[in-house]
Coordinates of C-alpha atoms in Angstrom, one line a residue:
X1 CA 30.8 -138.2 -52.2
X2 CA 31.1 -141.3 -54.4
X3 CA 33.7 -142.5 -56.8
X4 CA 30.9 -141.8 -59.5
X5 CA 30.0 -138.6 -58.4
X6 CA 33.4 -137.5 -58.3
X7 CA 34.0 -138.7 -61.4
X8 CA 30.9 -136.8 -62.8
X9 CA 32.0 -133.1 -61.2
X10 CA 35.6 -133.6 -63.1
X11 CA 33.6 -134.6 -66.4
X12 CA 31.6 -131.5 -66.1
X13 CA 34.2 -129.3 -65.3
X14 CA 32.8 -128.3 -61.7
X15 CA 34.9 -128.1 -58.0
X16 CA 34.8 -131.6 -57.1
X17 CA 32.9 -130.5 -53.4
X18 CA 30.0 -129.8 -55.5
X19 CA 26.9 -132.0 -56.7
X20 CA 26.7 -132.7 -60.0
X21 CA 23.6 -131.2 -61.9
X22 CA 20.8 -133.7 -62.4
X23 CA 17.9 -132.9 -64.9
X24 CA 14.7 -135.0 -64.8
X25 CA 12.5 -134.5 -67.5
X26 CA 8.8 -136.1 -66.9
X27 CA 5.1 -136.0 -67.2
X28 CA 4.8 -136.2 -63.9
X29 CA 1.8 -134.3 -62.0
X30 CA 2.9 -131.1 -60.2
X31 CA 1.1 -128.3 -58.5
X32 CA 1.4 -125.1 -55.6
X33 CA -0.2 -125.9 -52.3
X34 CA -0.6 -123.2 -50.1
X35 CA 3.1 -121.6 -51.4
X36 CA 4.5 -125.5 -51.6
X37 CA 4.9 -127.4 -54.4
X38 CA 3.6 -130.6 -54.4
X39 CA 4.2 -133.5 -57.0
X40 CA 2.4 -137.3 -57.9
X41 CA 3.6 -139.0 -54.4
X42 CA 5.5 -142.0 -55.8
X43 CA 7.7 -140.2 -58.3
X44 CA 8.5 -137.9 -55.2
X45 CA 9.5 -140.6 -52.8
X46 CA 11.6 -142.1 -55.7
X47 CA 13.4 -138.7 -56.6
X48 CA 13.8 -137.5 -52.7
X49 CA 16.3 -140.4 -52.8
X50 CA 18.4 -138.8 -55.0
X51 CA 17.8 -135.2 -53.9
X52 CA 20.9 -135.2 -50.8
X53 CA 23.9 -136.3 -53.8
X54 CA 22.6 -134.3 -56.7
X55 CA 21.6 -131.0 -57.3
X56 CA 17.9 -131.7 -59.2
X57 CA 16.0 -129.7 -62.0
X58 CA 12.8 -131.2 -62.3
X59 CA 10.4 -130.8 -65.4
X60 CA 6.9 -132.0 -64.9
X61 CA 3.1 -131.4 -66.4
X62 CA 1.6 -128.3 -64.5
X63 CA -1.9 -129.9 -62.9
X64 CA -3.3 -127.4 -60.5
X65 CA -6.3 -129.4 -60.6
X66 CA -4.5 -132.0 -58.1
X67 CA -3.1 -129.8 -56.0
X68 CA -5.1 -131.2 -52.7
X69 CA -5.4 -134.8 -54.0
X70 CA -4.4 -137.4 -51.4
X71 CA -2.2 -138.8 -54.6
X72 CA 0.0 -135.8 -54.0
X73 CA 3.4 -135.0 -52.0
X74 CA 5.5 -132.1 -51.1
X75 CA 8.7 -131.8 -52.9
X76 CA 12.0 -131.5 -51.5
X77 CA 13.0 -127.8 -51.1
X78 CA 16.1 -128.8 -52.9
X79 CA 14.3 -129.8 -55.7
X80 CA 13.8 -126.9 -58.6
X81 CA 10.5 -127.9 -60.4
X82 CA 10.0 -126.7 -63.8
X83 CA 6.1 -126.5 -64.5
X84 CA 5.2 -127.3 -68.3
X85 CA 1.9 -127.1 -69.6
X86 CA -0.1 -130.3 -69.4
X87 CA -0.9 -131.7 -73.1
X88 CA -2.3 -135.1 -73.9
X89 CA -5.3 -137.2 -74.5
X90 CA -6.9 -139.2 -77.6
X91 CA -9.3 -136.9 -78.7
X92 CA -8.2 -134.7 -82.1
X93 CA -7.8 -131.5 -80.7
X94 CA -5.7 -133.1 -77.7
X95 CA -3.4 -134.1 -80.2
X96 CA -3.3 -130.7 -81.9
X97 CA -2.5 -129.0 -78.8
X98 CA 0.4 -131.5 -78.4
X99 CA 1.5 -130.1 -81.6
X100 CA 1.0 -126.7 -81.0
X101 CA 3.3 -127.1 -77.4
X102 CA 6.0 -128.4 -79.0
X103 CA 8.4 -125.3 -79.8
X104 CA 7.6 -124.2 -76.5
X105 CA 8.3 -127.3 -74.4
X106 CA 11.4 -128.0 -76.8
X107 CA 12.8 -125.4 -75.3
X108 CA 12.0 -125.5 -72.2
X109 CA 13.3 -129.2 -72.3
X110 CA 16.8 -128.3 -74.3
X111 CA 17.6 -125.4 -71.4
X112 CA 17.3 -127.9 -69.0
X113 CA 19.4 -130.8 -70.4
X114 CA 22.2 -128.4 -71.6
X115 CA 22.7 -126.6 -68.1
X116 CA 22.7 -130.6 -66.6
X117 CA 25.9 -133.0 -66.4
X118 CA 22.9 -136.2 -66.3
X119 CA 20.0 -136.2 -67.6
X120 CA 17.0 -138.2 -66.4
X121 CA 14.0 -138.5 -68.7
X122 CA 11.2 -140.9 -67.6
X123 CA 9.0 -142.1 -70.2
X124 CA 6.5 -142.9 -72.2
X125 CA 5.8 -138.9 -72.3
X126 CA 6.2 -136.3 -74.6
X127 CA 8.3 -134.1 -72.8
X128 CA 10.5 -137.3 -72.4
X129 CA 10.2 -138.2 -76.2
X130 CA 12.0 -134.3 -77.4
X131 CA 14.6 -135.3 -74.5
X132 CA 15.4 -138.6 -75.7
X133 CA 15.6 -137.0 -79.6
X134 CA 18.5 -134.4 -77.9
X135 CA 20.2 -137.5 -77.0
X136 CA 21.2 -138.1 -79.8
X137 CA 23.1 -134.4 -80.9
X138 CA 24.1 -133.1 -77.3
X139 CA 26.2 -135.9 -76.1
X140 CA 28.2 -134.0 -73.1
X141 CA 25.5 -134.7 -70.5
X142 CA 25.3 -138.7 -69.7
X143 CA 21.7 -139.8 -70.7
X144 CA 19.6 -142.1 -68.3
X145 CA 16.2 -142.9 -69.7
X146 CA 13.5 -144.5 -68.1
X147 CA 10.6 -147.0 -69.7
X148 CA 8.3 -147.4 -67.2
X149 CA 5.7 -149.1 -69.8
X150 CA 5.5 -152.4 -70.8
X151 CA 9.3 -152.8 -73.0
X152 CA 7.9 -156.4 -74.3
X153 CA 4.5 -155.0 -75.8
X154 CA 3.7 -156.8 -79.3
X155 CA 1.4 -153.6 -80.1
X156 CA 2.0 -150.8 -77.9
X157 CA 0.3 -147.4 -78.7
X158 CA 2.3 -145.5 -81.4
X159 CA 3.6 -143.0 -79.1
X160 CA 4.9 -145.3 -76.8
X161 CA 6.0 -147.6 -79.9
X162 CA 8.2 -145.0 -81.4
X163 CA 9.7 -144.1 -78.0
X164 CA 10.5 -147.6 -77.5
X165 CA 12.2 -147.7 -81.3
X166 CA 14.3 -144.6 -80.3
X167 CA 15.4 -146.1 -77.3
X168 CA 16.6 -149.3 -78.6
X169 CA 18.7 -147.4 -80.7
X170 CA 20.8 -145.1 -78.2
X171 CA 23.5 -147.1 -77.7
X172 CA 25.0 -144.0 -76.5
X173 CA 22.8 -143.9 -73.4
X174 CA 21.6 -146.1 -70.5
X175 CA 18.1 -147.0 -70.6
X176 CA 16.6 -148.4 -67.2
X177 CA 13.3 -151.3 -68.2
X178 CA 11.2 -153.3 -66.3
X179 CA 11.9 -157.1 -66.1
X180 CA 13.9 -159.2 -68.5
X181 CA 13.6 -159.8 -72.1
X182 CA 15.0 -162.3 -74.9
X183 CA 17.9 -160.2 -77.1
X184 CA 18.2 -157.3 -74.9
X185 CA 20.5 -154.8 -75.8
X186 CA 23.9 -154.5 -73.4
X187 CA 22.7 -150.6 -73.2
X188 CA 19.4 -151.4 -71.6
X189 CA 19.6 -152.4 -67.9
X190 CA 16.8 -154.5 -65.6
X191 CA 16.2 -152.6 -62.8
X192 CA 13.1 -153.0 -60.3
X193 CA 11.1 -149.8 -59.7
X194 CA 11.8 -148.8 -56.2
X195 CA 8.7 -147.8 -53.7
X196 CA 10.3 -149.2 -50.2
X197 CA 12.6 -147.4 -47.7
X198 CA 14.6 -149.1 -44.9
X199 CA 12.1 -148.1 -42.2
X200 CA 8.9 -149.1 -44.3
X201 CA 10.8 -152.7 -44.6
X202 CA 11.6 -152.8 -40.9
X203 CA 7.5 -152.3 -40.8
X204 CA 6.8 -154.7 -43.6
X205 CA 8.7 -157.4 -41.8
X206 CA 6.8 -157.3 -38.7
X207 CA 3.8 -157.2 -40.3
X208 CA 4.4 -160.5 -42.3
X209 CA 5.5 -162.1 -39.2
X210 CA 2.0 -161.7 -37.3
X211 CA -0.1 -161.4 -40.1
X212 CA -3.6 -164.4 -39.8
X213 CA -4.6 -165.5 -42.9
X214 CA -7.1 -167.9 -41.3
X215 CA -10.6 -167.1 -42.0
X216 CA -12.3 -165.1 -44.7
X217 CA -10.2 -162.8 -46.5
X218 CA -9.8 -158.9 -47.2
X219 CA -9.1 -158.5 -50.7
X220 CA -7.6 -155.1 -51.9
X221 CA -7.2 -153.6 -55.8
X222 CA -5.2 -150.4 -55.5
X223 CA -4.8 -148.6 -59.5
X224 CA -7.3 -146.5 -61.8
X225 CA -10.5 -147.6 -61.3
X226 CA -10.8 -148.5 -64.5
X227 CA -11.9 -151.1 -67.2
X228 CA -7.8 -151.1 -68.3
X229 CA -6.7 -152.0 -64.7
X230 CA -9.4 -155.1 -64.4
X231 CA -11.8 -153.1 -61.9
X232 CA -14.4 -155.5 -63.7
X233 CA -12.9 -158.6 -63.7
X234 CA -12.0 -158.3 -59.8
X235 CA -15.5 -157.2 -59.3
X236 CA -17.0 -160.6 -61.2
X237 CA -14.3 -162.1 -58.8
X238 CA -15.5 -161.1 -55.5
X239 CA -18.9 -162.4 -56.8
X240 CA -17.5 -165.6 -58.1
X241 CA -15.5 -165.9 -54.7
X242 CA -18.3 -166.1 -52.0
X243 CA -17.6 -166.5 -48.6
X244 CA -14.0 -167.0 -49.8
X245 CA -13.7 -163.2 -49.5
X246 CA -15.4 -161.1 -46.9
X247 CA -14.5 -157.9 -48.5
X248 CA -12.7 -155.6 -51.0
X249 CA -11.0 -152.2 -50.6
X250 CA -10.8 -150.7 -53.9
X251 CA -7.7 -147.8 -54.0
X252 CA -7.9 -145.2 -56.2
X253 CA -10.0 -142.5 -58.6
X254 CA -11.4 -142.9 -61.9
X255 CA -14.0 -141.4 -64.2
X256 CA -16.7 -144.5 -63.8
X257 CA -16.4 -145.0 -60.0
X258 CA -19.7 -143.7 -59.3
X259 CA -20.9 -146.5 -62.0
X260 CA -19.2 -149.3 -60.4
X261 CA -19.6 -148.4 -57.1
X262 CA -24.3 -148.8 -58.1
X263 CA -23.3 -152.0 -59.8
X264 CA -21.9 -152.9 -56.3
X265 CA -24.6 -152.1 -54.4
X266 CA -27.4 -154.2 -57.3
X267 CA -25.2 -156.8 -57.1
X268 CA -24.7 -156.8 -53.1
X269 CA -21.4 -157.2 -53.3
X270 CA -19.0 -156.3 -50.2
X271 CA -16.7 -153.8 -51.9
X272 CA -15.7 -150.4 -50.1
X273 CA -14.3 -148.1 -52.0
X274 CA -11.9 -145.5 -50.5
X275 CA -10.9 -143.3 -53.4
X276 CA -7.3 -141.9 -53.3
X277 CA -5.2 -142.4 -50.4
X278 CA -1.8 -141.3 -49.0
X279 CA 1.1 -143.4 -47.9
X280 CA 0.2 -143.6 -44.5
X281 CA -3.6 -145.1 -45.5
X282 CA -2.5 -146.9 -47.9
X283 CA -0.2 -148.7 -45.9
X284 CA -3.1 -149.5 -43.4
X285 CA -4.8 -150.9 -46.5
X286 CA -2.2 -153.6 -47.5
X287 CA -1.4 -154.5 -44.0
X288 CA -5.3 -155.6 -43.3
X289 CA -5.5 -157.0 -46.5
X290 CA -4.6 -160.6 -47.3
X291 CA -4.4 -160.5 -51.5
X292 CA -4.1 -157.9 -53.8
X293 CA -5.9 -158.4 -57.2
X294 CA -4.5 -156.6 -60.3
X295 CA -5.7 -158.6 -63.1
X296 CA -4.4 -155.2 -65.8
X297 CA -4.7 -155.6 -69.4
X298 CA -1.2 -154.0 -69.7
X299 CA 1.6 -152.9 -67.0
X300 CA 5.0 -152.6 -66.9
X301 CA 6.0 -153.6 -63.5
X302 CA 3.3 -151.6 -61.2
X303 CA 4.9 -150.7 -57.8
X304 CA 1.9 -151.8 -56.0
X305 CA 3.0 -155.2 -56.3
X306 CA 5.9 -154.5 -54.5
X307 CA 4.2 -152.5 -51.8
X308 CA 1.7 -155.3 -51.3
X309 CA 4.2 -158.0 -50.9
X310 CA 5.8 -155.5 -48.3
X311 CA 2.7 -155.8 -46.0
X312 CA 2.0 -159.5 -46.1
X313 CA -0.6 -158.9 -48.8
X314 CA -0.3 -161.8 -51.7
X315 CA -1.0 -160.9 -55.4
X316 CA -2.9 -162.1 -57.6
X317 CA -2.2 -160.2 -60.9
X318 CA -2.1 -161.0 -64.6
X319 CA 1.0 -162.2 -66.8
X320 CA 1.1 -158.6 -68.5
X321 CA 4.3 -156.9 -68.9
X322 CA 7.1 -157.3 -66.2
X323 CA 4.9 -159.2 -63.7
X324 CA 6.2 -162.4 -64.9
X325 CA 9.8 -161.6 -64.5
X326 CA 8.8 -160.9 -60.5
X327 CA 5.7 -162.7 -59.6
X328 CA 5.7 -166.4 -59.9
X329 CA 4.1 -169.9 -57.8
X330 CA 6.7 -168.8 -54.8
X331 CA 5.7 -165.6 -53.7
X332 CA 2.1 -165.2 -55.7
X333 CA -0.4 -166.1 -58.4
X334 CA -0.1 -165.3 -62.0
X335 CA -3.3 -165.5 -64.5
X336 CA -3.2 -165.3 -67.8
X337 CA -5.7 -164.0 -70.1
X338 CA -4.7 -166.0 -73.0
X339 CA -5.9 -169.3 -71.1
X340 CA -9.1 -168.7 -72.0
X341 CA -10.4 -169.2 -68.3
X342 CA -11.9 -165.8 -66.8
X343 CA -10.3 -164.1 -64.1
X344 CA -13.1 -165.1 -61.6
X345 CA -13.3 -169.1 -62.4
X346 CA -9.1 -169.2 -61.9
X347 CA -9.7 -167.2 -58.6
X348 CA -12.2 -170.0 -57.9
X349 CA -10.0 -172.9 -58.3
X350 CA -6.6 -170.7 -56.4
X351 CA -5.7 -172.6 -53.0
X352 CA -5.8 -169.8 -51.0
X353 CA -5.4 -171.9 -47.4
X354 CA -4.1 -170.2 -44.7
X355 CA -0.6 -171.9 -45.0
X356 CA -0.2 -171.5 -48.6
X357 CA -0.7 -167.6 -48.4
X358 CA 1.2 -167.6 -45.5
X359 CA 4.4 -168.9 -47.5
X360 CA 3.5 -167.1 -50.4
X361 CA 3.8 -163.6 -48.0
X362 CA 7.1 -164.6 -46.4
X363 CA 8.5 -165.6 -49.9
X364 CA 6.5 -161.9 -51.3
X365 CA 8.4 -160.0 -48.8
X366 CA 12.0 -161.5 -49.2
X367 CA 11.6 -160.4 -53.1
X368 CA 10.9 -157.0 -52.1
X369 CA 14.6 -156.1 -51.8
X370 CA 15.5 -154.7 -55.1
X371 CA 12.6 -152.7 -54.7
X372 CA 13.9 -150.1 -51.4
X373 CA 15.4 -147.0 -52.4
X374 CA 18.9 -147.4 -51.0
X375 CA 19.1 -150.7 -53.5
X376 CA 18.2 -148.3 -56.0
X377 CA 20.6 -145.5 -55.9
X378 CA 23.6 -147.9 -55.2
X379 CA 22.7 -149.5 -58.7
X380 CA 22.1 -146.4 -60.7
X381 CA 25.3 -144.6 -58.7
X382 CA 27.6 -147.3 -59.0
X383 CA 26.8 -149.3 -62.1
X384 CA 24.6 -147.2 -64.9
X385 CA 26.6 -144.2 -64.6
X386 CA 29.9 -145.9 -64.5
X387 CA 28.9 -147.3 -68.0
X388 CA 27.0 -144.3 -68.9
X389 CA 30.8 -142.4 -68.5
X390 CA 32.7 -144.7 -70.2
X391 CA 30.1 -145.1 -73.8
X392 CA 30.3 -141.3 -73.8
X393 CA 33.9 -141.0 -73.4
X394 CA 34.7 -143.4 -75.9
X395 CA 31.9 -140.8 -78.2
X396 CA 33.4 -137.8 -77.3
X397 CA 37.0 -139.6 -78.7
X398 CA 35.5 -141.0 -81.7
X399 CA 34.1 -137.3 -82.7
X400 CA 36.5 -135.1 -84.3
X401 CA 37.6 -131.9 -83.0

């Protein structure tokens, strides 16, 4: 057991050879498979890393409907999932339902966060929102939130704007953001979304090293295949590129993939797409692929990027978000829509030699180190909690009684 850890069990009044109680309030897809409970893959891998120091509650959306998607992955047994009803959506009567769930999932989310010495909400959602509102009365548990969206956003949707509002102002917590941003508050911390562990680097590493980037390339786009994520402009891309790219893998589900994959075949274009995938295919995607194109009309810092870079597989992405604060002319290419030149005629004019990817990969995969999971927990065990601790004892002295 840490220093930190320790720390926390005295806090919260507990034997010092137990974990302290962590309470993780999300959005995040969950379902039963076959008597096992299976969650949205990434968010598993990322929370497994914290499920041997910590004893975790974890509320998440209830989506049976995913229950034997490729997207999913079995929870930890030590990990007590909390299923809430799944709300959201644009239309009117999504909001209302949102409404209508909100006494319920209050309290669902306040029994969680008061039995819990931390509490981990990961946000933009709205179970996150009601947690990060508790943060501010119920001060005993120490408050970590997360903003995966994009914290620089000059017109975010109003949900996520009034999250980001609330945030700014709880000084009394530590808030976790993609990237780096002019005046950021001492309470919000830069840290890099984690996707890698040690033996997925060891892989990555190899990879890199033998990886041919002579020839015509494989181009990959993993995401929602969507109009958001810049499915089109990749598309136009491909087109624009020629013989420059022999083909693309397109990762991932979306309501219009049927459409895109008939304007494929109109347009001949050489674009295979694979649908959902777990790790394990994944991983074969980015290690045969030489780019990754992400061209997304907003992001925060996508962990595909990282995962890419892992494998050897360059990006070329857009200056949305978080991107910028990572990707740069060392390690990838950055477009920007604000240029006025369209995705596919700045493709056109990328030198994408064999020797300039191949330093661009070696120089991807050395950045990938913030991004494993063991960098992760050492910085939120050792440095946000310390500082969590100490603003919330210098609260609970300022408070009378």
């Amino acid at each position: 057991m840490t220093t930190a850890q320790y720390d926390l069990c005295v806090k919260s009044e507990i034997h010092p050879d137990r974990r302290p109680r962590l309470a993780i309030v999300s959005d995040t897809a969950m379902a039963v498979r076959k008597d096992q409970r299976v969650a949205l893959a990434p968010v598993v891998r990322e929370i497994s890393a914290f499920s041997d120091a910590y004893r975790i509650t974890w509320l998440g959306f209830d989506r049976p409907e995913l229950a034997t998607g490729h997207a999913m992955m079995v929870v930890p047994d030590s990990v007590a999932c909390i299923p809430l009803a799944a709300v959201g959506g644009a239309s009117l009567w999504s909001k209302i339902r949102i409404v209508a769930s909100l006494p319920s999932m209050s309290w669902r989310v306040l029994r969680a966060v008061r039995s819990a010495d931390i509490v981990h909400t990961r946000g933009p959602s709205v179970p996150a929102f009601l947690a990060v509102l508790f943060s501010f009365v119920l001060r005993r548990p120490i408050w970590w939130h997360k903003y995966a969206g994009n914290w620089g956003q000059q017109n975010p949707p109003r949900s996520y704007g009034v999250q980001r509002w609330l945030l700014h102002r709880a000084v009394h917590c530590v808030v976790t953001i993609n990237g780096q941003w002019p005046n950021q508050l001492a309470h919000c911390k830069s840290v890099a979304n984690p996707c890698l562990s040690s033996e997925e680097r060891a892989i990555g590493e190899d990879c890199v090293a033998t990886k041919q980037y002579s020839g015509p390339l494989t181009a990959c786009f993993v995401g929602r295949v969507e109009q958001a994520k810049g499915i089109e402009r990749v598309l136009d891309a491909i087109e624009a590129a020629g013989d420059r790219v022999a083909r693309l893998l397109v990762v991932g589900d979306g309501d219009l993939t049927l459409q895109y994959e008939a304007d494929c075949r109109k347009r001949s274009l050489p674009v295979t797409f694979l649908g959902a995938l777990d790790f394990d295919q994944l991983r074969d995607v980015y290690v045969t692929s030489h780019v990754l194109l992400l061209p997304s009309d907003a992001e925060g810092f996508p962990k595909v990027i990282a995962e890419a870079w892992n494998y050897g597989c360059v990006p070329l992405v857009s200056d949305v978000g978080a991107i910028p604060f990572y990707v740069h002319e060392d390690n990838g290419f950055v477009w920007s829509a604000a240029s006025g030149v369209t995705y596919s005629d700045w493709i056109r004019d990328r030198d994408l030699s064999e020797d300039t990817l191949a330093r661009k990969a070696k120089s991807g995969f050395s950045s990938t180190a913030p991004f494993t999971f063991d960098a992760f927990v050492r910085e939120i065990n050792d440095v946000l909690f310390t500082e969590a601790r100490a603003e919330s004892g210098r609260s609970d002295e300022a408070r009378p009684g």
